[in-house]
Amino acid sequence: MKTAKSTNNYIPKTPVTIECNVEKTLEVLGGKWAFLVLRELFDGTQRFGALQRKITNVSPRALTTTLRHLEEHGVLERHVFPTVPVTVEYSLTPKGEDLHQILKEMKLWSAKWT
């Protein structure tokens, strides 16, 4: 009895993973705390302690990780002042400020549909 040859050797000519701008944006904004950090920074420059007080239930480690992630992606800037103790403030970059309208629209969508 003859068996059929497998045709599973197909190799696509184009990459299987196609980068999408929305996916890239969600990668930058991903994580549980990113939206909440941005919400607070839309009101202006904030210190770490103020952010931690305003964002309920965020641990120092989670906040630090989120701030570093957003900084690495150019969404916010970290300003260190040589005081005793050291003062660190966070503010949005122009790239981060551009997210304000997008997040407002997401809020409106959520109010309507969720």
Coordinates of C-alpha atoms in Angstrom, one line a residue:
M1 CA 0.0 0.0 0.0
K2 CA 1.4 3.4 -1.0
T3 CA 1.3 6.3 1.4
A4 CA 0.8 9.9 0.3
K5 CA 3.8 12.2 0.5
S6 CA 3.6 14.9 3.2
T7 CA 3.0 18.4 1.8
N8 CA 4.0 20.1 5.1
N9 CA 7.2 21.4 3.7
Y10 CA 5.7 24.7 2.5
I11 CA 7.9 27.7 3.2
P12 CA 6.1 31.1 3.0
K13 CA 7.8 33.7 0.8
T14 CA 6.8 36.5 3.3
P15 CA 7.6 36.5 7.0
V16 CA 4.9 34.9 9.1
T17 CA 5.1 37.7 11.7
I18 CA 4.1 41.0 10.3
E19 CA 4.7 44.0 12.5
C20 CA 1.7 46.2 13.1
N21 CA 1.8 49.7 14.4
V22 CA -0.9 49.0 16.8
E23 CA 1.0 46.0 18.2
K24 CA 4.1 48.2 18.6
T25 CA 2.1 50.8 20.5
L26 CA 0.6 48.1 22.8
E27 CA 4.1 46.8 23.4
V28 CA 5.1 50.3 24.6
L29 CA 1.9 50.8 26.7
G30 CA 1.8 47.2 27.8
G31 CA 1.8 46.2 31.4
K32 CA -0.7 46.7 34.2
W33 CA 0.5 50.1 35.4
A34 CA 1.5 52.0 32.3
F35 CA -1.8 53.7 31.6
L36 CA -2.1 54.8 35.3
V37 CA 1.4 56.2 35.3
L38 CA 0.6 58.1 32.1
R39 CA -2.6 59.4 33.5
E40 CA -0.8 60.9 36.5
L41 CA 2.0 62.4 34.3
F42 CA -0.6 64.1 32.0
D43 CA -1.2 66.4 35.0
G44 CA 2.5 67.3 35.1
T45 CA 5.9 66.3 36.5
Q46 CA 5.7 63.9 39.4
R47 CA 8.1 62.4 41.9
F48 CA 8.3 58.7 42.5
G49 CA 6.6 58.9 46.0
A50 CA 3.7 61.0 44.6
L51 CA 3.1 58.5 41.8
Q52 CA 3.1 55.6 44.3
R53 CA 0.6 57.4 46.5
K54 CA -1.7 58.3 43.6
I55 CA -1.6 54.8 42.0
T56 CA -3.4 52.5 44.4
N57 CA -1.8 49.1 45.1
V58 CA 1.3 49.6 42.9
S59 CA 4.4 48.2 44.6
P60 CA 7.7 50.1 44.4
R61 CA 9.2 47.4 42.3
A62 CA 6.3 47.4 39.8
L63 CA 6.3 51.2 39.6
T64 CA 10.1 51.2 39.0
T65 CA 9.8 48.6 36.3
T66 CA 7.0 50.5 34.6
L67 CA 8.9 53.8 34.8
R68 CA 12.0 52.3 33.3
H69 CA 10.0 50.6 30.5
L70 CA 8.4 53.9 29.5
E71 CA 11.7 55.7 29.8
E72 CA 13.4 53.2 27.5
H73 CA 10.7 53.7 24.9
G74 CA 11.1 57.5 25.1
V75 CA 7.6 58.2 26.6
L76 CA 8.9 59.8 29.7
E77 CA 12.1 61.4 31.1
R78 CA 13.7 60.9 34.4
H79 CA 15.3 64.0 36.0
V80 CA 17.8 63.5 38.8
F81 CA 18.6 66.5 41.0
P82 CA 21.8 66.4 43.2
T83 CA 20.1 67.0 46.5
V84 CA 20.4 65.2 49.8
P85 CA 18.5 62.9 49.5
V86 CA 18.5 62.7 45.8
T87 CA 15.4 64.0 44.1
V88 CA 14.0 62.2 41.1
E89 CA 11.2 63.6 39.0
Y90 CA 9.4 62.1 36.0
S91 CA 7.8 64.0 33.1
L92 CA 6.4 63.1 29.7
T93 CA 8.4 63.7 26.5
P94 CA 6.7 65.1 23.4
K95 CA 6.2 61.4 22.4
G96 CA 4.4 60.7 25.7
E97 CA 2.3 63.9 25.4
D98 CA 1.1 62.7 22.0
L99 CA -0.6 59.7 23.8
H100 CA -3.0 62.0 25.7
Q101 CA -5.6 62.3 23.0
I102 CA -5.3 58.6 22.2
L103 CA -6.0 57.6 25.8
K104 CA -8.9 60.0 26.0
E105 CA -10.5 58.3 23.0
M106 CA -9.9 54.9 24.6
K107 CA -11.6 56.1 27.7
L108 CA -14.6 57.3 25.7
W109 CA -14.8 54.0 23.9
S110 CA -14.6 52.1 27.2
A111 CA -17.4 54.2 28.7
K112 CA -19.6 53.4 25.7
W113 CA -18.8 49.7 25.2
T114 CA -17.6 48.1 28.5

